[in-house]
GROMACS .gro file of C-alpha atoms in nm:
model
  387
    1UNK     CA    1  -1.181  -6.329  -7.690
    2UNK     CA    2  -0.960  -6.079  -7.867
    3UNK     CA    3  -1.070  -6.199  -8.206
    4UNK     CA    4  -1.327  -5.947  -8.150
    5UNK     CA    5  -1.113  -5.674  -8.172
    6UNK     CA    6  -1.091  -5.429  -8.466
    7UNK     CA    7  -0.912  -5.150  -8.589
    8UNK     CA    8  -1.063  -4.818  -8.528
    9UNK     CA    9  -1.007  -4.513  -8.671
   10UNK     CA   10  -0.699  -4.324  -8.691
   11UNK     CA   11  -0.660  -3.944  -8.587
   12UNK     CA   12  -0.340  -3.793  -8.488
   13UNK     CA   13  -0.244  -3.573  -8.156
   14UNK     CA   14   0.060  -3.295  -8.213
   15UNK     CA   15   0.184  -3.146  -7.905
   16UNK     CA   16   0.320  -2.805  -7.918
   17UNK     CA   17   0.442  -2.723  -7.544
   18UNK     CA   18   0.501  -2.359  -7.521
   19UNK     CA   19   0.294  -2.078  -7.443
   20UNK     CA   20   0.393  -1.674  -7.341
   21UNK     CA   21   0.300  -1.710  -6.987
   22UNK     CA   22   0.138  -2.032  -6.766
   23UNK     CA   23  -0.201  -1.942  -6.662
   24UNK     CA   24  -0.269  -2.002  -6.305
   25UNK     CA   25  -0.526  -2.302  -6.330
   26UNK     CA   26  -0.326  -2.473  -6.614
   27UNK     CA   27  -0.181  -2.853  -6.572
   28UNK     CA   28  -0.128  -2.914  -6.934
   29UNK     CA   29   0.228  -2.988  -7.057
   30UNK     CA   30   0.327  -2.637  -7.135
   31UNK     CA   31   0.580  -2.381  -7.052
   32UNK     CA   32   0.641  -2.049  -7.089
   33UNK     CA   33   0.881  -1.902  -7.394
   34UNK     CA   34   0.961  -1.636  -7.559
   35UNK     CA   35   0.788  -1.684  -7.927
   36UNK     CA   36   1.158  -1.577  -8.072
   37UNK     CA   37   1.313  -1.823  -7.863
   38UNK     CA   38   1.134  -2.166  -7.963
   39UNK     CA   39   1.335  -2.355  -8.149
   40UNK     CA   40   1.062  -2.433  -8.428
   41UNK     CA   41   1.326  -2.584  -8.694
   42UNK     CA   42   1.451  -2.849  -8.425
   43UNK     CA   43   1.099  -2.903  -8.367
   44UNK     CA   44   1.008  -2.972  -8.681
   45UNK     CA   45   1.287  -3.226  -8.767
   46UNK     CA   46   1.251  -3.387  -8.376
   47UNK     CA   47   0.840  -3.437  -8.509
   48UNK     CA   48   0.979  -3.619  -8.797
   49UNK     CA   49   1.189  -3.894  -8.636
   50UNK     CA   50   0.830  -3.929  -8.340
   51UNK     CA   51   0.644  -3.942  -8.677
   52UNK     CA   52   0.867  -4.225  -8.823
   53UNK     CA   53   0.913  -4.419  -8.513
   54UNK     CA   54   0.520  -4.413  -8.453
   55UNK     CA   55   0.421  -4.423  -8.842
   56UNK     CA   56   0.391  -4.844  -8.868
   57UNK     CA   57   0.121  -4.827  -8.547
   58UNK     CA   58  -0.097  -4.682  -8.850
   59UNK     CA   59  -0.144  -5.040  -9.006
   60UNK     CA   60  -0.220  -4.897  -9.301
   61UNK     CA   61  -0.452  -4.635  -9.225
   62UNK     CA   62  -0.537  -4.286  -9.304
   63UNK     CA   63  -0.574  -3.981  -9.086
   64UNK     CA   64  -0.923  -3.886  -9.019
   65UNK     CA   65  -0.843  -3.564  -8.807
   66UNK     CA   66  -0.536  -3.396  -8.693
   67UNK     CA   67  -0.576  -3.199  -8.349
   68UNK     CA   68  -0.272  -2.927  -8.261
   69UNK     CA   69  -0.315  -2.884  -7.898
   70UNK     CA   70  -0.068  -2.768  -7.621
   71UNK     CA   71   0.050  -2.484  -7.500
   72UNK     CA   72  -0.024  -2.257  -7.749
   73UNK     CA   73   0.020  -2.403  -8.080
   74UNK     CA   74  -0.026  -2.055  -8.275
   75UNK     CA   75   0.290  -1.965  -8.146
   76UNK     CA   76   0.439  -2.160  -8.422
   77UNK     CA   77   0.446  -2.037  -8.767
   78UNK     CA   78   0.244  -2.135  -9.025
   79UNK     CA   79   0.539  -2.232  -9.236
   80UNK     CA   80   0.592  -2.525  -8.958
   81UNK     CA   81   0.257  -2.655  -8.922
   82UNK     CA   82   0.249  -2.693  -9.281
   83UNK     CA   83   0.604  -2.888  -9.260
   84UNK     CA   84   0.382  -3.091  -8.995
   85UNK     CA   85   0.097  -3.171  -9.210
   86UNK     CA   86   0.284  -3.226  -9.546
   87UNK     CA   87   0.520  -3.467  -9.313
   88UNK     CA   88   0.167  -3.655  -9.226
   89UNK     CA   89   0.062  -3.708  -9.532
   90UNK     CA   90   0.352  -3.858  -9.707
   91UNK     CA   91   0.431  -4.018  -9.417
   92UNK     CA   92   0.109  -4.222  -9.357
   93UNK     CA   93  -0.188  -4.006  -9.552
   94UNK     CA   94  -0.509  -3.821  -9.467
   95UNK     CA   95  -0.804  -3.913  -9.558
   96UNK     CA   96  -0.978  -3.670  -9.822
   97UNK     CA   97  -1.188  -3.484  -9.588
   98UNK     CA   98  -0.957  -3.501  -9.229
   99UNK     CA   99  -1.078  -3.223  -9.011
  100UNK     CA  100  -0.724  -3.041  -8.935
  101UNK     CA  101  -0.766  -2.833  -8.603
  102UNK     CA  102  -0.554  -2.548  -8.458
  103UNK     CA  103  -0.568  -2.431  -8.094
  104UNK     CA  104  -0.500  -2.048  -8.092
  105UNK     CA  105  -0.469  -1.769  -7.884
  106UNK     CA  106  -0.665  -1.472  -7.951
  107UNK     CA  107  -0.373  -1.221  -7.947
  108UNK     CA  108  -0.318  -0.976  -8.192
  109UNK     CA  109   0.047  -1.152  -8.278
  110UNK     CA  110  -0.188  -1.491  -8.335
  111UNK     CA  111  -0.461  -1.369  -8.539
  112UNK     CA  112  -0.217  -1.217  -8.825
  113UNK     CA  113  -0.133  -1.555  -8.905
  114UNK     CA  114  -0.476  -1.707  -8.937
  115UNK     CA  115  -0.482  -1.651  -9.347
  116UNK     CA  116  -0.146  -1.836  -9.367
  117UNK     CA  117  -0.277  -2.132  -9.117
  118UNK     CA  118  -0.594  -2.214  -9.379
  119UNK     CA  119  -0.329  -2.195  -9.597
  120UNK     CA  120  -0.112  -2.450  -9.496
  121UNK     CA  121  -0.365  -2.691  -9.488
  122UNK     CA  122  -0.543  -2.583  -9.096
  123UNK     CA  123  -0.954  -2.553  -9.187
  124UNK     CA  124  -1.086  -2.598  -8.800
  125UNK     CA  125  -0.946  -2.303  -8.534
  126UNK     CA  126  -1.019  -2.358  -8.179
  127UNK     CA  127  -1.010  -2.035  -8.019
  128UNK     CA  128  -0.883  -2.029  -7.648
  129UNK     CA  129  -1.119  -1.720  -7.505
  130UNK     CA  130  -1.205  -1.838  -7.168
  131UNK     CA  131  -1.426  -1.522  -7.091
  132UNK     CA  132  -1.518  -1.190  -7.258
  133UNK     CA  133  -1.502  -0.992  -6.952
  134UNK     CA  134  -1.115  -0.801  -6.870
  135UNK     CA  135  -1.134  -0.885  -6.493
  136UNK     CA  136  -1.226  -1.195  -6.517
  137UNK     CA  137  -0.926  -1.283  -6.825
  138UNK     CA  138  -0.715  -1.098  -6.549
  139UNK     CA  139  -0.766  -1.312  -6.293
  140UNK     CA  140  -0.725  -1.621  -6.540
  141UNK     CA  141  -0.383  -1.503  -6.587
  142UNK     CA  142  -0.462  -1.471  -7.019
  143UNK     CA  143  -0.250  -1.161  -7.181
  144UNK     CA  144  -0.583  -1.113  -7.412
  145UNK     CA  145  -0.865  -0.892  -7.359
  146UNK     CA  146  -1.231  -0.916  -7.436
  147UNK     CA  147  -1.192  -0.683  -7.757
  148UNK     CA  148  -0.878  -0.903  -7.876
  149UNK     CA  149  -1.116  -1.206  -7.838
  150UNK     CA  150  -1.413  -1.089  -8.038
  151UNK     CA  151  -1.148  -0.947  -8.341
  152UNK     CA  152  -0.985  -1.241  -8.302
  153UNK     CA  153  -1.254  -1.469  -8.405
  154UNK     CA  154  -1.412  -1.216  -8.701
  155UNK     CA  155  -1.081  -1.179  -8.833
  156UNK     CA  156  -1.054  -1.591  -8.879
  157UNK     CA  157  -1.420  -1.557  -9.018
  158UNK     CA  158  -1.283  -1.309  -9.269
  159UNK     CA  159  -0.978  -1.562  -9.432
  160UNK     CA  160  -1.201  -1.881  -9.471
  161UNK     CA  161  -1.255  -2.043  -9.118
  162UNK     CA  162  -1.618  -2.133  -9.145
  163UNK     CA  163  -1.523  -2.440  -8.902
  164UNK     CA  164  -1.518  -2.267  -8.562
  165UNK     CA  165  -1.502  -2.342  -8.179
  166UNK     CA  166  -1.502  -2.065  -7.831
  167UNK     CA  167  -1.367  -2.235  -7.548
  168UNK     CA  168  -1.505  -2.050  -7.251
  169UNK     CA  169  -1.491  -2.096  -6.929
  170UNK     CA  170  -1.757  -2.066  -6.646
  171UNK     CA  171  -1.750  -2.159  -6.256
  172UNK     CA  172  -1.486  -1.843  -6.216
  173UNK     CA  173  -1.339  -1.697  -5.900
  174UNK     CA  174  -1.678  -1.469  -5.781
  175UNK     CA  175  -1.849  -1.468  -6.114
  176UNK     CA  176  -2.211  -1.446  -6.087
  177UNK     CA  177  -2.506  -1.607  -6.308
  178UNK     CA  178  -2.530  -1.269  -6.501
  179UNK     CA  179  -2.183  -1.292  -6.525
  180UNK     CA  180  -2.153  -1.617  -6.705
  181UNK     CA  181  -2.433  -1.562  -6.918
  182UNK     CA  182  -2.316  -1.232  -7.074
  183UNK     CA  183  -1.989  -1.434  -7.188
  184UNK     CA  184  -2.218  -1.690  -7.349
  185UNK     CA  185  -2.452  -1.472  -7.516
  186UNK     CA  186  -2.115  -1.330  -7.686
  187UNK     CA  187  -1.996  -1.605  -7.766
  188UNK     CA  188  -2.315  -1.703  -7.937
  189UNK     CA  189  -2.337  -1.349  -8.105
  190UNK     CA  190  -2.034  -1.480  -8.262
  191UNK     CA  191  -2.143  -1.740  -8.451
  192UNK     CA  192  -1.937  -2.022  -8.361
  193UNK     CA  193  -2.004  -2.350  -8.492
  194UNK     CA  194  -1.908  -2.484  -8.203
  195UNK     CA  195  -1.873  -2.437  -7.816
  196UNK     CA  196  -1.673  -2.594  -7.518
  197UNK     CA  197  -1.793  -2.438  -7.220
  198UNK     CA  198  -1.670  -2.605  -6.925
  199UNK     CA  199  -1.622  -2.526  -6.517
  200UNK     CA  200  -1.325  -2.411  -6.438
  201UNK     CA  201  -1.168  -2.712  -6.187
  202UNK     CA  202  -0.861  -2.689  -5.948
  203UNK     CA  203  -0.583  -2.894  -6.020
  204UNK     CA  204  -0.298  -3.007  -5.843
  205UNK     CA  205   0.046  -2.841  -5.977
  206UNK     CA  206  -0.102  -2.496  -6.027
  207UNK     CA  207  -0.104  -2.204  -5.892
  208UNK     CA  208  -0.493  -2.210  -5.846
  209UNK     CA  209  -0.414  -2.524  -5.625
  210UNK     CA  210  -0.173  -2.410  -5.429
  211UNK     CA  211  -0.352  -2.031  -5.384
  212UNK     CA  212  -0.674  -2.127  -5.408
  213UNK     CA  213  -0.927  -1.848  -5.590
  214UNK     CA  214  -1.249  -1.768  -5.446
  215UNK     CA  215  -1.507  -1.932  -5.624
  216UNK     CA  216  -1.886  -1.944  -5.690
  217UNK     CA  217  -2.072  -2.154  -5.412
  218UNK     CA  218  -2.219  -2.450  -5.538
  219UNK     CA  219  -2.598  -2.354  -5.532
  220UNK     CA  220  -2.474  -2.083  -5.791
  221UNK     CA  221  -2.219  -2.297  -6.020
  222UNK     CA  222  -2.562  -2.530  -6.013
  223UNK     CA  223  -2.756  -2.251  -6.153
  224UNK     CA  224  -2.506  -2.103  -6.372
  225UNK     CA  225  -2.469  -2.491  -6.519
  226UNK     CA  226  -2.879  -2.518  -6.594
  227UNK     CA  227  -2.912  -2.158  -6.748
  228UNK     CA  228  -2.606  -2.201  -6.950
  229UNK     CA  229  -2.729  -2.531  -7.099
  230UNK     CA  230  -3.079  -2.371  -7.152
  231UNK     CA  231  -2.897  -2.043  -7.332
  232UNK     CA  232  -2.694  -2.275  -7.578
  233UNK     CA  233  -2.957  -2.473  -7.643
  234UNK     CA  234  -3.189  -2.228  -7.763
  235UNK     CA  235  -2.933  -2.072  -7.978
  236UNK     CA  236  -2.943  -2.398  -8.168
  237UNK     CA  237  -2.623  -2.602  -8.030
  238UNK     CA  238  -2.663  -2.959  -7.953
  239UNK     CA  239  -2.498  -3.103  -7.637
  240UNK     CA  240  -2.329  -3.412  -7.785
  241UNK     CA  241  -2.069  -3.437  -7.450
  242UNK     CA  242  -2.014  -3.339  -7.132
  243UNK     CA  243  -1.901  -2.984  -7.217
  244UNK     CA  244  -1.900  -3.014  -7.625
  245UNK     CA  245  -2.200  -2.857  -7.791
  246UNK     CA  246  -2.206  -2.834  -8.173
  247UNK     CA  247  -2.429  -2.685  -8.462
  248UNK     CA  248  -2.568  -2.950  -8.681
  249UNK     CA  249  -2.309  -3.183  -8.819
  250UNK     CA  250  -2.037  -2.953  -8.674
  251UNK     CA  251  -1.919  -3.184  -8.375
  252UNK     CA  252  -1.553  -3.239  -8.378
  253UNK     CA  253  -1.437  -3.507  -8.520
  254UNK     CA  254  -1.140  -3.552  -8.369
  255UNK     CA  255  -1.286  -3.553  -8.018
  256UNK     CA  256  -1.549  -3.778  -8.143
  257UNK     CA  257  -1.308  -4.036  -8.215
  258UNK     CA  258  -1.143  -4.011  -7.807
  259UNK     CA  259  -1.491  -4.045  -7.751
  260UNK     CA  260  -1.606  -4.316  -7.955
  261UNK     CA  261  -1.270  -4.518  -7.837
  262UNK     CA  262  -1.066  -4.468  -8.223
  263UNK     CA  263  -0.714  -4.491  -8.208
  264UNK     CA  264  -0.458  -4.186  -8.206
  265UNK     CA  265  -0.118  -4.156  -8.230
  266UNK     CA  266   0.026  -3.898  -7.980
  267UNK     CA  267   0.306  -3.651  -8.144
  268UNK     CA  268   0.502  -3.464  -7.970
  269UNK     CA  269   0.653  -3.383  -7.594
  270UNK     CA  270   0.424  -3.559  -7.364
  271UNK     CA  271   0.178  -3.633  -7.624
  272UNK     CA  272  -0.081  -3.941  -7.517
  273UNK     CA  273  -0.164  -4.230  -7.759
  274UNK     CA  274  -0.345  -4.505  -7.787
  275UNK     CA  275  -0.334  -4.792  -8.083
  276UNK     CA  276  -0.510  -5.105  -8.133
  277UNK     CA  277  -0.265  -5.360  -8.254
  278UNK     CA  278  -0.462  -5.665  -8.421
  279UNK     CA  279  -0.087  -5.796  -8.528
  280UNK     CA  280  -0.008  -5.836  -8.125
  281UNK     CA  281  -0.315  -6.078  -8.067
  282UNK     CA  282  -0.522  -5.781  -8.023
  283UNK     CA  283  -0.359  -5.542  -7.805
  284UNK     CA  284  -0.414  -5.222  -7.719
  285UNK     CA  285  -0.158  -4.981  -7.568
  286UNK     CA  286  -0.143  -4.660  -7.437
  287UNK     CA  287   0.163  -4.421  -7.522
  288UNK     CA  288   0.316  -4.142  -7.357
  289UNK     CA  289   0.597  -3.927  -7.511
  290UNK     CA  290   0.917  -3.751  -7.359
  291UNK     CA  291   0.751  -3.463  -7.136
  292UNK     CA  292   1.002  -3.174  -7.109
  293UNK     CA  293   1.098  -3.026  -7.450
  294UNK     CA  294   1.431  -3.004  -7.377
  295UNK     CA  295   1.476  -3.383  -7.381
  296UNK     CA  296   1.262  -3.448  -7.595
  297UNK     CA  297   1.418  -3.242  -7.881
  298UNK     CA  298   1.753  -3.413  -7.760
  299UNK     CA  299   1.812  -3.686  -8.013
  300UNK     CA  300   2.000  -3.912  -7.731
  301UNK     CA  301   1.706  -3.932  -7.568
  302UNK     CA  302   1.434  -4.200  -7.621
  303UNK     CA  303   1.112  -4.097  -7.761
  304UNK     CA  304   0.891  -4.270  -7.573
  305UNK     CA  305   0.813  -4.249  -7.208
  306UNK     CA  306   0.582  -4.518  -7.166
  307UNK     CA  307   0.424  -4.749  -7.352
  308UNK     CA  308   0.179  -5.028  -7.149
  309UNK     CA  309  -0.098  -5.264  -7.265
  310UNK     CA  310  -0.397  -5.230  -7.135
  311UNK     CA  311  -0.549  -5.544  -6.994
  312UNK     CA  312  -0.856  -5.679  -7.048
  313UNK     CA  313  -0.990  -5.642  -6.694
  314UNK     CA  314  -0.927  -5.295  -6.753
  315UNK     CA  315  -1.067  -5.228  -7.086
  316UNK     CA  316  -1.428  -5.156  -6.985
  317UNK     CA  317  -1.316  -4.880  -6.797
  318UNK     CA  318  -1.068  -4.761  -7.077
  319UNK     CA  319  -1.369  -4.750  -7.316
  320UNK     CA  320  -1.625  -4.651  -7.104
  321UNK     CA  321  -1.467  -4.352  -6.929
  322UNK     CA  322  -1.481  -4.196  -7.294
  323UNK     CA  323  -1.779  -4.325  -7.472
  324UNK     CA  324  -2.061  -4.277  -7.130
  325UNK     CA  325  -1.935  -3.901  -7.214
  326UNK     CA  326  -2.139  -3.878  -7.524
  327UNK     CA  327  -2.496  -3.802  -7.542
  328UNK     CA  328  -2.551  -4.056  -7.842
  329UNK     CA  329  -2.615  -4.424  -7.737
  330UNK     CA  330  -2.342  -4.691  -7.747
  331UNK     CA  331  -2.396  -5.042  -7.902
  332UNK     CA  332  -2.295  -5.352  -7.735
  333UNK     CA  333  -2.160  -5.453  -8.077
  334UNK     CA  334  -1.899  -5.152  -8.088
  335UNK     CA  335  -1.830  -5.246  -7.726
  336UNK     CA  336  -1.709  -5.614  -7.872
  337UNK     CA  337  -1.555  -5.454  -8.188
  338UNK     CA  338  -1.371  -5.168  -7.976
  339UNK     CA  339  -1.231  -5.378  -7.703
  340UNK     CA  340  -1.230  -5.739  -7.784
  341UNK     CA  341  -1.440  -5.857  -7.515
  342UNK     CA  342  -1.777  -5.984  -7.506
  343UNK     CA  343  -2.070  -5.799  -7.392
  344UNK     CA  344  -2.131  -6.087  -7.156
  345UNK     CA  345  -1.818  -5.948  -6.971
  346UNK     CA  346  -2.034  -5.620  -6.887
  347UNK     CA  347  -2.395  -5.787  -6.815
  348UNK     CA  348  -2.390  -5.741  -6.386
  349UNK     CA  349  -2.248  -5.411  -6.466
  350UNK     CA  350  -2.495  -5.269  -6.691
  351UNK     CA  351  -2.732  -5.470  -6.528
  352UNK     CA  352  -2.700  -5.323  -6.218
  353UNK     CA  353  -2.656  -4.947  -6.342
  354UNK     CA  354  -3.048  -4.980  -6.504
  355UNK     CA  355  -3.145  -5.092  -6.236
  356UNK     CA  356  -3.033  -4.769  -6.045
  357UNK     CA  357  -3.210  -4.554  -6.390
  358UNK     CA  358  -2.892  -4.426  -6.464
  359UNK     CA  359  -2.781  -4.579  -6.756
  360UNK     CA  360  -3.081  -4.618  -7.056
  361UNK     CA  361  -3.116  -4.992  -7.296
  362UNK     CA  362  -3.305  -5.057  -7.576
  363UNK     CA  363  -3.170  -5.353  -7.769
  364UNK     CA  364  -2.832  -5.350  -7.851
  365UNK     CA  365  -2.806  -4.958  -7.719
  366UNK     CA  366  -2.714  -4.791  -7.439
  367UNK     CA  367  -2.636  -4.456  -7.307
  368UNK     CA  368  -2.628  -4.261  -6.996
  369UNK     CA  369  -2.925  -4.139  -6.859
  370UNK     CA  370  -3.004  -3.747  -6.724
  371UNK     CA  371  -2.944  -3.860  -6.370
  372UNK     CA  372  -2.674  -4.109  -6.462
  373UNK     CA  373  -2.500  -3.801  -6.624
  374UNK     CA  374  -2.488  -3.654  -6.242
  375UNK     CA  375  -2.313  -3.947  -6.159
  376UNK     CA  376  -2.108  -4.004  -6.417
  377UNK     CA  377  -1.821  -4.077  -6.178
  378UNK     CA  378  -2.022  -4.311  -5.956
  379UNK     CA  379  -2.130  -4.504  -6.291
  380UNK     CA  380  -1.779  -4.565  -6.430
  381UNK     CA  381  -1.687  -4.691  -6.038
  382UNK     CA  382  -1.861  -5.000  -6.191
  383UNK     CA  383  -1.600  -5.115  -6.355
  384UNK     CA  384  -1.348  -5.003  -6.086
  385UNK     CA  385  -1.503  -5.226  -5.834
  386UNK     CA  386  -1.679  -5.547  -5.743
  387UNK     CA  387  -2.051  -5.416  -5.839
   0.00000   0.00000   0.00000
């Protein structure tokens, strides 16, 4: 039933995998460096062979959103990211508008550079703040402080960024409702067109996991999650995902298309991919770069880590686990266009989930519902088991 299948959207990934110091609660692909020591020029050319080697997977193509993640991407200079981006678009192209996103520290070192990022091309900064409050940034491990946070974002205000996310964090080691509320109400003083405010989670291979922090009970993360969402909401930001809330027509694009199951092409050490391949009898595969950046910037090494179809008994689950995020309904049509199956392939499934009032139908839509959104876990098990 591949015939189905078409070709999504095309955003691109860039990995940039060091940082000053590696936060406590961090499992990302990054390690610590000295900003004189990263070897930004090998970089650069290393990004140019992954960008060649990846570049036919476009299928003609443009980019629709660039997203510079890692790490701590504003560690490079802008100088580089602009070699990036001009390498991109002669390479394979960007559409006119692309949204072009920078993660960034708020560091004083980070926020000189912000009028030469918008420069080079960057016109969306995602600012890495994580709380307002000294003791709690302490405890996070971060080397900024409230003050550097809040200068941080009016000085990108003041060179151009009028595209603007605060990702905070909430759920910290002892931090009360007050507490997690004063962060978002400066946030929102702030202007931001857009938030991610998400719970801080354990994960294994951190520090947090293997010293555990002491954290809010459950009764209070509860409340902290129901007054948070009622704050943001009456500041006028729209929950459009699980921890993704946007002014009007500010969501990010680039996360939208994860979301909405587009393709991506993953740059850089350890970077993730995924491609729809209609010249393969509809494929799809996941990628998965060279992790550590010392072999990945060795040119003996391969590239690519791993590269794997994914089936079509797995394929509900590949889209699903991204698009039941969204707060916008899903059509059974996209389903068939994005995967290649038919929707008769997810009938007991969905069948089975309304029947439980946790996922919501009305023709050829569907989305999760409030208490499905609970469960969101449970739901997607659907497609992991028998159901």
């Amino acid at each position: 039933m591949s015939e189905l299948l078409s070709l999504p959207p095309l955003s691109v990934y860039v990995h940039i995998p060091w940082c000053v110091r590696k936060c406590p609660y961090c499992d990302f692909n990054s390690h610590a460096a000295d900003p004189d020591s990263i070897p930004v020029d090998a970089f650069v050319e290393r990004f140019r062979q992954d960008l060649n080697q990846d570049a036919p997977l476009a299928q003609g193509r443009p980019i629709t959103s660039v997203f510079f993640g890692g790490g701590t991407p504003s560690l490079l200079p802008a100088k580089a990211i602009g070699q990036i981006l001009e390498s991109l678009n002669s390479v394979i192209g960007f559409e006119p508008d692309a949204e072009i996103t920078l993660e960034a520290n708020p560091g004083t070192f980070e926020a000189e550079r912000f009028a030469d990022y918008r420069a080079a091309g960057v016109n969306r900064l995602s600012i890495g703040v994580q709380s307002f409050a000294d003791r709690f940034l302490s405890v996070l491990g971060r080397i900024h402080s409230g003050d550097n946070a809040v200068q941080a974002i009016r000085q990108a205000r003041s060179v151009g960024f009028d595209n603007l996310n605060i990702d905070l964090m909430h759920g910290l080691p002892e931090q009360s409702i007050d507490d997690a509320l004063a962060d978002l109400n400066q946030a929102i003083d702030l202007e931001p067109t857009h938030l991610s405010w998400y719970q801080l989670t354990i994960e294994q291979n951190t520090e947090f996991y293997r010293q555990p922090p002491p954290l809010p009970a459950e009764d209070t993360l509860w409340d902290i999650q129901q007054a948070g969402q009622a704050l943001i909401d009456s500041a006028g930001y729209h929950q459009y995902e699980v921890s993704a809330y946007a002014q009007t027509d500010r969501e990010c694009r680039h996360n939208l298309n994860y979301w909405q199951y587009g393709d991506f092409l993953g740059l850089g050490p350890g970077a993730h991919g995924k491609i729809t391949r209609l010249d393969d009898a509809g494929e799809i595969i996941r990628t998965r770069k060279t992790r550590l950046p010392k072999d990945y910037l060795n040119s003996e090494r391969p590239l690519i880590r791993m590269e794997e179809a994914v089936t079509e008994v797995d394929r509900p689950f590949d889209y699903f686990i991204n698009t039941l995020r969204l707060r916008t309904p899903v059509s059974l049509t996209h389903f068939e266009q994005m995967t290649g199956l038919s929707r008769a392939d997810i009938a007991p499934q969905l069948d089975a989930l309304e029947a439980k009032g946790w996922i919501k139908r009305t023709g050829d839509l569907f989305s999760t519902s409030e208490s499905g959104y609970l469960y969101l876990n449970e739901v997607l098990s659907y497609w992991l088991s028998d159901e």
